[in-house]
């Protein structure tokens, strides 16, 4: 039944593709031109070259949009978001060869009427790269979450699990991706896909700057866990321990050797103790040959199984280093 929707415009698009020789590739709910286009020499354009296009009529396609936006500058890439029925989703992204071309597109086409009574919005793309998953069960470990995300999304750089500032018995996760496109595709996959961790109250949204600041303050100045009215306030959850410290150190040493770095030196220090058994540790790793020390904070809970709290803090430090080396080398 979808073939009969907007059939005239689809036929015009096919005729345009045949006439121009342009190839459009549709995948993951979007249709792409270029990235790079034919004849492109060199690497991708710098930051600040992509514009966001909104309020498009849903029956307008690339045969109208690409020539229009190419009239003010050379396009590196054009991405039109698509529905299952073959209509566009009302928005697209155009990436130009230079920031000047992108600015020309904004000046020329913002509030431009692509059709009588249909004025579009064109502005600089914000290039958001961070998502937040809220409504996770408190029992979900970071290891489990990372494994799930690697199976259903691509381009993930880091995963940070937090106790929710809004619900003490729930968690939220901040996901950072290598690009806006990777984050947008991940958001779509997590919202619409058959995700193993999906729960009724789980939401996937762009990370709001105010929430980001709140989480940073939460980590830097955690709330007191002194009992009030018989209840303890929540503290940040410690990172999950996916493997023994020895195994992780061996993996880290292999990675350092591969990149001609020397054995890391670790420092851990307990900086805060709460009455309910939680301890905050500062950690730092110095890797000879790596330009800067790697440091951070983590929460550790005392246990009776003989695990050293300093060892737990060091595990978190190793996880942090592995992520940093993966992004930097």
Short mmCIF file of N, CA and C in Angstrom, two decimals, residues 152-315:
data_model
loop_
_atom_site.label_atom_id
_atom_site.label_comp_id
_atom_site.label_asym_id
_atom_site.label_seq_id
_atom_site.Cartn_x
_atom_site.Cartn_y
_atom_site.Cartn_z
N UNK A 152 23.44 -2.73 19.22
CA UNK A 152 22.36 -2.08 18.47
C UNK A 152 22.72 -0.70 17.95
N UNK A 153 23.87 -0.13 18.34
CA UNK A 153 24.27 1.19 17.84
C UNK A 153 25.73 1.15 17.42
N UNK A 154 26.14 2.17 16.69
CA UNK A 154 27.52 2.28 16.24
C UNK A 154 28.07 3.66 16.60
N UNK A 155 29.39 3.73 16.76
CA UNK A 155 30.05 5.01 16.99
C UNK A 155 29.99 5.51 18.40
N UNK A 156 29.71 4.63 19.37
CA UNK A 156 29.62 5.08 20.76
C UNK A 156 31.02 5.29 21.32
N UNK A 157 31.21 6.40 22.04
CA UNK A 157 32.51 6.75 22.61
C UNK A 157 32.56 6.49 24.12
N UNK A 158 31.48 6.77 24.81
CA UNK A 158 31.49 6.55 26.26
C UNK A 158 30.08 6.34 26.78
N UNK A 159 29.99 5.62 27.90
CA UNK A 159 28.73 5.36 28.60
C UNK A 159 28.96 5.68 30.07
N UNK A 160 28.12 6.53 30.63
CA UNK A 160 28.24 6.88 32.05
C UNK A 160 26.91 6.59 32.73
N UNK A 161 26.94 5.75 33.74
CA UNK A 161 25.73 5.37 34.47
C UNK A 161 25.64 6.19 35.75
N UNK A 162 24.47 6.77 35.99
CA UNK A 162 24.25 7.61 37.16
C UNK A 162 23.01 7.13 37.92
N UNK A 163 23.01 7.34 39.21
CA UNK A 163 21.76 7.25 39.96
C UNK A 163 20.91 8.44 39.55
N UNK A 164 19.65 8.23 39.25
CA UNK A 164 18.79 9.30 38.79
C UNK A 164 18.62 10.36 39.87
N UNK A 165 18.79 11.65 39.53
CA UNK A 165 18.52 12.71 40.50
C UNK A 165 17.05 12.84 40.84
N UNK A 166 16.19 12.19 40.04
CA UNK A 166 14.75 12.36 40.20
C UNK A 166 14.08 11.17 40.90
N UNK A 167 14.64 9.96 40.71
CA UNK A 167 14.06 8.76 41.31
C UNK A 167 15.18 7.93 41.92
N UNK A 168 15.18 7.77 43.21
CA UNK A 168 16.29 7.12 43.91
C UNK A 168 16.47 5.66 43.50
N UNK A 169 15.40 4.99 43.10
CA UNK A 169 15.50 3.57 42.78
C UNK A 169 15.62 3.33 41.28
N UNK A 170 16.00 4.36 40.53
CA UNK A 170 16.18 4.22 39.08
C UNK A 170 17.54 4.78 38.69
N UNK A 171 17.96 4.43 37.49
CA UNK A 171 19.24 4.92 36.97
C UNK A 171 19.00 5.62 35.65
N UNK A 172 19.96 6.45 35.27
CA UNK A 172 19.97 7.00 33.93
C UNK A 172 21.39 6.91 33.39
N UNK A 173 21.49 6.86 32.07
CA UNK A 173 22.80 6.71 31.43
C UNK A 173 22.99 7.82 30.42
N UNK A 174 24.19 8.37 30.41
CA UNK A 174 24.58 9.38 29.41
C UNK A 174 25.46 8.69 28.38
N UNK A 175 25.06 8.80 27.11
CA UNK A 175 25.77 8.16 26.01
C UNK A 175 26.39 9.23 25.14
N UNK A 176 27.67 9.09 24.83
CA UNK A 176 28.35 10.04 23.96
C UNK A 176 28.79 9.31 22.69
N UNK A 177 28.42 9.89 21.53
CA UNK A 177 28.74 9.28 20.24
C UNK A 177 29.76 10.13 19.48
N UNK A 178 30.37 9.52 18.47
CA UNK A 178 31.45 10.19 17.74
C UNK A 178 30.95 11.32 16.86
N UNK A 179 29.67 11.32 16.51
CA UNK A 179 29.13 12.36 15.63
C UNK A 179 27.65 12.53 15.89
N UNK A 180 27.11 13.64 15.38
CA UNK A 180 25.67 13.87 15.51
C UNK A 180 24.89 12.81 14.75
N UNK A 181 25.38 12.44 13.58
CA UNK A 181 24.68 11.43 12.79
C UNK A 181 24.61 10.10 13.53
N UNK A 182 25.74 9.69 14.13
CA UNK A 182 25.76 8.43 14.88
C UNK A 182 24.79 8.50 16.06
N UNK A 183 24.76 9.65 16.75
CA UNK A 183 23.85 9.80 17.89
C UNK A 183 22.40 9.78 17.45
N UNK A 184 22.09 10.42 16.32
CA UNK A 184 20.72 10.45 15.83
C UNK A 184 20.24 9.06 15.43
N UNK A 185 21.12 8.29 14.77
CA UNK A 185 20.76 6.92 14.39
C UNK A 185 20.60 6.05 15.63
N UNK A 186 21.44 6.28 16.64
CA UNK A 186 21.32 5.51 17.88
C UNK A 186 20.00 5.83 18.59
N UNK A 187 19.63 7.09 18.59
CA UNK A 187 18.37 7.50 19.22
C UNK A 187 17.19 6.81 18.54
N UNK A 188 17.22 6.77 17.23
CA UNK A 188 16.15 6.11 16.48
C UNK A 188 16.12 4.62 16.78
N UNK A 189 17.31 3.98 16.80
CA UNK A 189 17.37 2.54 17.05
C UNK A 189 16.89 2.20 18.45
N UNK A 190 17.24 3.02 19.42
CA UNK A 190 16.86 2.74 20.81
C UNK A 190 15.38 3.00 21.05
N UNK A 191 14.82 3.97 20.35
CA UNK A 191 13.41 4.29 20.53
C UNK A 191 12.49 3.32 19.80
N UNK A 192 12.93 2.87 18.62
CA UNK A 192 12.04 2.07 17.78
C UNK A 192 12.41 0.60 17.72
N UNK A 193 13.65 0.27 18.10
CA UNK A 193 14.11 -1.10 17.96
C UNK A 193 13.68 -2.01 19.09
N UNK A 194 13.95 -3.28 18.92
CA UNK A 194 13.64 -4.29 19.93
C UNK A 194 14.83 -4.41 20.88
N UNK A 195 14.94 -3.45 21.81
CA UNK A 195 16.08 -3.38 22.70
C UNK A 195 15.84 -4.25 23.93
N UNK A 196 16.85 -5.03 24.27
CA UNK A 196 16.68 -6.01 25.35
C UNK A 196 16.39 -5.35 26.69
N UNK A 197 16.96 -4.17 26.93
CA UNK A 197 16.76 -3.51 28.21
C UNK A 197 15.52 -2.62 28.22
N UNK A 198 14.78 -2.60 27.13
CA UNK A 198 13.66 -1.67 27.05
C UNK A 198 12.59 -1.99 28.08
N UNK A 199 12.20 -0.96 28.80
CA UNK A 199 11.16 -1.10 29.82
C UNK A 199 10.08 -0.07 29.55
N UNK A 200 8.97 -0.23 30.21
CA UNK A 200 7.83 0.65 29.94
C UNK A 200 8.15 2.10 30.22
N UNK A 201 8.93 2.37 31.27
CA UNK A 201 9.24 3.75 31.63
C UNK A 201 10.52 4.29 31.04
N UNK A 202 11.17 3.51 30.17
CA UNK A 202 12.45 3.92 29.61
C UNK A 202 12.26 4.97 28.52
N UNK A 203 13.05 6.05 28.57
CA UNK A 203 12.98 7.12 27.57
C UNK A 203 14.38 7.39 27.04
N UNK A 204 14.46 7.74 25.76
CA UNK A 204 15.72 8.11 25.13
C UNK A 204 15.55 9.51 24.56
N UNK A 205 16.38 10.45 25.02
CA UNK A 205 16.25 11.85 24.60
C UNK A 205 17.65 12.44 24.39
N UNK A 206 17.68 13.58 23.73
CA UNK A 206 18.93 14.33 23.66
C UNK A 206 19.27 14.85 25.05
N UNK A 207 20.54 14.86 25.39
CA UNK A 207 20.95 15.32 26.72
C UNK A 207 20.77 16.82 26.83
N UNK A 208 19.92 17.24 27.74
CA UNK A 208 19.66 18.65 27.97
C UNK A 208 20.84 19.28 28.72
N UNK A 209 21.31 20.47 28.32
CA UNK A 209 22.45 21.10 28.99
C UNK A 209 22.25 21.29 30.50
N UNK A 210 21.00 21.58 30.90
CA UNK A 210 20.74 21.77 32.34
C UNK A 210 20.90 20.47 33.10
N UNK A 211 20.43 19.36 32.51
CA UNK A 211 20.60 18.06 33.15
C UNK A 211 22.07 17.68 33.19
N UNK A 212 22.79 17.98 32.12
CA UNK A 212 24.23 17.68 32.08
C UNK A 212 24.95 18.40 33.22
N UNK A 213 24.62 19.68 33.40
CA UNK A 213 25.25 20.44 34.49
C UNK A 213 24.86 19.89 35.84
N UNK A 214 23.61 19.48 35.98
CA UNK A 214 23.15 18.92 37.24
C UNK A 214 23.90 17.63 37.58
N UNK A 215 24.12 16.79 36.58
CA UNK A 215 24.85 15.55 36.81
C UNK A 215 26.31 15.83 37.15
N UNK A 216 26.91 16.84 36.51
CA UNK A 216 28.29 17.20 36.83
C UNK A 216 28.40 17.70 38.26
N UNK A 217 27.45 18.53 38.67
CA UNK A 217 27.45 19.01 40.05
C UNK A 217 27.24 17.86 41.03
N UNK A 218 26.39 16.91 40.64
CA UNK A 218 26.09 15.75 41.47
C UNK A 218 27.35 14.93 41.74
N UNK A 219 28.21 14.82 40.70
CA UNK A 219 29.44 14.06 40.85
C UNK A 219 30.49 14.83 41.64
N UNK A 220 30.60 16.14 41.36
CA UNK A 220 31.64 16.92 42.00
C UNK A 220 31.31 17.22 43.45
N UNK A 221 30.04 17.46 43.75
CA UNK A 221 29.62 17.75 45.12
C UNK A 221 28.43 16.86 45.46
N UNK A 222 28.67 15.58 45.74
CA UNK A 222 27.57 14.64 45.97
C UNK A 222 26.79 15.00 47.22
N UNK A 223 25.51 14.71 47.22
CA UNK A 223 24.68 15.04 48.38
C UNK A 223 25.06 14.20 49.59
N UNK A 224 24.86 14.78 50.75
CA UNK A 224 25.15 14.06 51.98
C UNK A 224 24.23 12.87 52.11
N UNK A 225 24.75 11.78 52.67
CA UNK A 225 23.91 10.59 52.82
C UNK A 225 23.51 10.40 54.28
N UNK A 226 23.60 11.49 55.07
CA UNK A 226 23.12 11.39 56.45
C UNK A 226 21.64 11.10 56.46
N UNK A 227 21.21 10.28 57.39
CA UNK A 227 19.81 9.89 57.46
C UNK A 227 18.94 11.08 57.80
N UNK A 228 17.82 11.19 57.11
CA UNK A 228 16.85 12.23 57.38
C UNK A 228 15.48 11.57 57.43
N UNK A 229 14.88 11.60 58.61
CA UNK A 229 13.57 10.98 58.76
C UNK A 229 13.61 9.49 58.53
N UNK A 230 14.75 8.87 58.85
CA UNK A 230 14.85 7.42 58.72
C UNK A 230 15.23 6.95 57.34
N UNK A 231 15.48 7.88 56.38
CA UNK A 231 15.84 7.48 55.03
C UNK A 231 17.16 8.13 54.65
N UNK A 232 17.95 7.43 53.84
CA UNK A 232 19.22 7.97 53.36
C UNK A 232 19.05 8.50 51.95
N UNK A 233 19.67 9.65 51.70
CA UNK A 233 19.66 10.18 50.34
C UNK A 233 20.57 9.34 49.47
N UNK A 234 20.25 9.31 48.19
CA UNK A 234 21.02 8.47 47.27
C UNK A 234 22.41 9.04 47.03
N UNK A 235 23.36 8.19 46.67
CA UNK A 235 24.68 8.60 46.23
C UNK A 235 24.93 7.96 44.88
N UNK A 236 25.87 8.51 44.10
CA UNK A 236 26.13 7.91 42.78
C UNK A 236 26.53 6.46 42.88
N UNK A 237 26.05 5.68 41.93
CA UNK A 237 26.37 4.25 41.92
C UNK A 237 27.79 4.05 41.44
N UNK A 238 28.50 3.07 41.98
CA UNK A 238 29.84 2.79 41.47
C UNK A 238 29.74 2.09 40.12
N UNK A 239 30.81 2.18 39.35
CA UNK A 239 30.83 1.46 38.08
C UNK A 239 30.85 -0.04 38.35
N UNK A 240 30.24 -0.80 37.46
CA UNK A 240 30.25 -2.25 37.60
C UNK A 240 31.66 -2.78 37.39
N UNK A 241 31.99 -3.91 38.01
CA UNK A 241 33.30 -4.53 37.88
C UNK A 241 33.18 -5.72 36.95
N UNK A 242 33.44 -5.53 35.65
CA UNK A 242 33.19 -6.59 34.69
C UNK A 242 34.24 -7.68 34.66
N UNK A 243 35.40 -7.46 35.23
CA UNK A 243 36.45 -8.46 35.19
C UNK A 243 37.40 -8.22 36.34
N UNK A 244 38.27 -9.19 36.61
CA UNK A 244 39.25 -9.03 37.68
C UNK A 244 40.23 -7.94 37.30
N UNK A 245 40.81 -7.31 38.33
CA UNK A 245 41.77 -6.25 38.10
C UNK A 245 42.97 -6.78 37.31
N UNK A 246 43.41 -7.98 37.61
CA UNK A 246 44.57 -8.53 36.95
C UNK A 246 44.34 -8.69 35.45
N UNK A 247 43.18 -9.22 35.07
CA UNK A 247 42.87 -9.38 33.65
C UNK A 247 42.81 -8.04 32.93
N UNK A 248 42.22 -7.05 33.59
CA UNK A 248 42.09 -5.73 32.97
C UNK A 248 43.44 -5.06 32.83
N UNK A 249 44.31 -5.24 33.83
CA UNK A 249 45.66 -4.67 33.75
C UNK A 249 46.44 -5.30 32.60
N UNK A 250 46.26 -6.60 32.40
CA UNK A 250 46.95 -7.27 31.29
C UNK A 250 46.47 -6.71 29.95
N UNK A 251 45.15 -6.49 29.84
CA UNK A 251 44.61 -5.91 28.61
C UNK A 251 45.16 -4.50 28.39
N UNK A 252 45.21 -3.72 29.46
CA UNK A 252 45.72 -2.35 29.36
C UNK A 252 47.19 -2.34 28.96
N UNK A 253 48.00 -3.23 29.55
CA UNK A 253 49.43 -3.29 29.22
C UNK A 253 49.65 -3.65 27.76
N UNK A 254 48.82 -4.57 27.23
CA UNK A 254 48.93 -4.93 25.82
C UNK A 254 48.62 -3.73 24.94
N UNK A 255 47.57 -2.97 25.30
CA UNK A 255 47.19 -1.80 24.52
C UNK A 255 48.29 -0.74 24.57
N UNK A 256 48.87 -0.53 25.75
CA UNK A 256 49.95 0.45 25.88
C UNK A 256 51.18 0.02 25.06
N UNK A 257 51.50 -1.25 25.13
CA UNK A 257 52.65 -1.75 24.37
C UNK A 257 52.43 -1.57 22.87
N UNK A 258 51.19 -1.81 22.42
CA UNK A 258 50.86 -1.69 21.00
C UNK A 258 51.09 -0.27 20.52
N UNK A 259 50.82 0.71 21.39
CA UNK A 259 50.96 2.11 21.00
C UNK A 259 52.24 2.74 21.55
N UNK A 260 53.19 1.88 21.92
CA UNK A 260 54.52 2.32 22.36
C UNK A 260 54.46 3.23 23.59
N UNK A 261 53.60 2.88 24.50
CA UNK A 261 53.52 3.56 25.80
C UNK A 261 54.04 2.64 26.88
N UNK A 262 54.50 3.21 27.97
CA UNK A 262 55.04 2.40 29.06
C UNK A 262 53.94 2.05 30.07
N UNK A 263 54.29 1.23 31.04
CA UNK A 263 53.32 0.72 32.02
C UNK A 263 52.73 1.87 32.85
N UNK A 264 51.41 1.96 32.98
CA UNK A 264 50.79 3.04 33.76
C UNK A 264 51.11 2.94 35.25
N UNK A 265 51.18 4.10 35.89
CA UNK A 265 51.35 4.20 37.35
C UNK A 265 50.04 4.71 37.93
N UNK A 266 49.53 4.02 38.97
CA UNK A 266 48.22 4.36 39.53
C UNK A 266 48.36 4.98 40.93
N UNK A 267 47.45 5.93 41.18
CA UNK A 267 47.35 6.54 42.51
C UNK A 267 45.86 6.58 42.88
N UNK A 268 45.51 6.11 44.07
CA UNK A 268 44.12 6.16 44.53
C UNK A 268 44.10 6.71 45.95
N UNK A 269 43.07 7.48 46.26
CA UNK A 269 42.97 8.09 47.59
C UNK A 269 41.51 8.24 47.97
N UNK A 270 41.15 7.81 49.16
CA UNK A 270 39.80 7.99 49.68
C UNK A 270 39.64 9.44 50.14
N UNK A 271 38.65 10.14 49.57
CA UNK A 271 38.48 11.56 49.89
C UNK A 271 37.21 11.85 50.67
N UNK A 272 36.32 10.88 50.79
CA UNK A 272 35.07 11.11 51.53
C UNK A 272 34.50 9.79 51.99
N UNK A 273 34.01 9.75 53.22
CA UNK A 273 33.38 8.56 53.80
C UNK A 273 31.99 8.92 54.26
N UNK A 274 30.99 8.13 53.85
CA UNK A 274 29.62 8.35 54.30
C UNK A 274 29.22 7.29 55.32
N UNK A 275 28.33 7.62 56.24
CA UNK A 275 27.97 6.67 57.31
C UNK A 275 27.34 5.38 56.81
N UNK A 276 26.78 5.37 55.60
CA UNK A 276 26.11 4.16 55.11
C UNK A 276 27.06 3.20 54.40
N UNK A 277 28.35 3.45 54.45
CA UNK A 277 29.32 2.52 53.88
C UNK A 277 29.90 2.93 52.55
N UNK A 278 29.39 3.98 51.94
CA UNK A 278 29.93 4.44 50.66
C UNK A 278 31.18 5.28 50.89
N UNK A 279 32.16 5.12 50.00
CA UNK A 279 33.39 5.91 50.06
C UNK A 279 33.69 6.46 48.67
N UNK A 280 34.06 7.72 48.64
CA UNK A 280 34.44 8.32 47.36
C UNK A 280 35.96 8.30 47.23
N UNK A 281 36.43 7.78 46.08
CA UNK A 281 37.85 7.69 45.81
C UNK A 281 38.23 8.60 44.64
N UNK A 282 39.38 9.26 44.80
CA UNK A 282 40.00 9.95 43.68
C UNK A 282 41.05 9.01 43.09
N UNK A 283 41.14 8.94 41.77
CA UNK A 283 42.15 8.10 41.15
C UNK A 283 42.87 8.89 40.07
N UNK A 284 44.10 8.50 39.84
CA UNK A 284 44.88 9.11 38.76
C UNK A 284 45.83 8.07 38.19
N UNK A 285 46.02 8.10 36.88
CA UNK A 285 46.96 7.21 36.20
C UNK A 285 47.90 8.06 35.36
N UNK A 286 49.18 7.81 35.51
CA UNK A 286 50.20 8.48 34.71
C UNK A 286 50.80 7.43 33.78
N UNK A 287 50.70 7.69 32.48
CA UNK A 287 51.21 6.74 31.48
C UNK A 287 52.40 7.39 30.77
N UNK A 288 53.61 6.94 31.03
CA UNK A 288 54.77 7.51 30.33
C UNK A 288 54.60 7.41 28.81
N UNK A 289 54.69 8.54 28.15
CA UNK A 289 54.49 8.60 26.71
C UNK A 289 53.13 9.17 26.32
N UNK A 290 52.17 9.19 27.26
CA UNK A 290 50.86 9.79 27.02
C UNK A 290 50.88 11.22 27.54
N UNK A 291 50.33 12.20 26.79
CA UNK A 291 50.56 13.61 27.10
C UNK A 291 50.04 14.09 28.45
N UNK A 292 48.94 13.53 28.96
CA UNK A 292 48.35 14.06 30.20
C UNK A 292 47.98 12.92 31.14
N UNK A 293 48.00 13.17 32.46
CA UNK A 293 47.48 12.17 33.40
C UNK A 293 45.97 12.00 33.21
N UNK A 294 45.46 10.85 33.59
CA UNK A 294 44.03 10.56 33.50
C UNK A 294 43.51 10.39 34.91
N UNK A 295 42.51 11.20 35.29
CA UNK A 295 42.04 11.17 36.67
C UNK A 295 40.53 11.29 36.73
N UNK A 296 39.96 10.99 37.89
CA UNK A 296 38.53 11.09 38.08
C UNK A 296 38.14 10.66 39.49
N UNK A 297 36.83 10.55 39.72
CA UNK A 297 36.29 10.14 41.02
C UNK A 297 35.33 8.99 40.82
N UNK A 298 35.21 8.14 41.83
CA UNK A 298 34.23 7.06 41.79
C UNK A 298 33.79 6.75 43.22
N UNK A 299 32.61 6.15 43.33
CA UNK A 299 32.09 5.72 44.62
C UNK A 299 32.29 4.22 44.77
N UNK A 300 32.70 3.81 45.96
CA UNK A 300 32.96 2.41 46.28
C UNK A 300 32.18 2.05 47.52
N UNK A 301 31.56 0.88 47.52
CA UNK A 301 30.80 0.41 48.68
C UNK A 301 31.59 -0.68 49.39
N UNK A 302 31.72 -0.55 50.70
CA UNK A 302 32.41 -1.56 51.48
C UNK A 302 31.66 -2.89 51.39
N UNK A 303 32.41 -3.98 51.36
CA UNK A 303 31.78 -5.29 51.37
C UNK A 303 32.55 -6.20 52.32
N UNK A 304 32.04 -7.40 52.47
CA UNK A 304 32.65 -8.36 53.39
C UNK A 304 33.26 -9.53 52.64
N UNK A 305 33.53 -9.34 51.38
CA UNK A 305 34.07 -10.43 50.57
C UNK A 305 35.57 -10.31 50.37
N UNK A 306 36.21 -9.41 51.08
CA UNK A 306 37.65 -9.29 51.01
C UNK A 306 38.17 -8.45 49.86
N UNK A 307 37.26 -7.79 49.11
CA UNK A 307 37.72 -6.96 48.00
C UNK A 307 38.26 -5.64 48.54
N UNK A 308 39.43 -5.27 48.10
CA UNK A 308 40.03 -4.01 48.50
C UNK A 308 39.29 -2.85 47.85
N UNK A 309 38.99 -1.81 48.64
CA UNK A 309 38.33 -0.64 48.07
C UNK A 309 39.24 0.07 47.08
N UNK A 310 40.54 0.10 47.37
CA UNK A 310 41.50 0.69 46.43
C UNK A 310 41.53 -0.11 45.12
N UNK A 311 41.35 -1.43 45.23
CA UNK A 311 41.33 -2.27 44.03
C UNK A 311 40.12 -1.94 43.17
N UNK A 312 38.97 -1.75 43.82
CA UNK A 312 37.77 -1.38 43.08
C UNK A 312 37.95 -0.04 42.38
N UNK A 313 38.54 0.92 43.08
CA UNK A 313 38.79 2.23 42.48
C UNK A 313 39.74 2.10 41.29
N UNK A 314 40.72 1.20 41.40
CA UNK A 314 41.67 1.03 40.31
C UNK A 314 40.99 0.41 39.08
N UNK A 315 40.03 -0.49 39.31
CA UNK A 315 39.28 -1.07 38.19
C UNK A 315 38.58 0.05 37.41
#
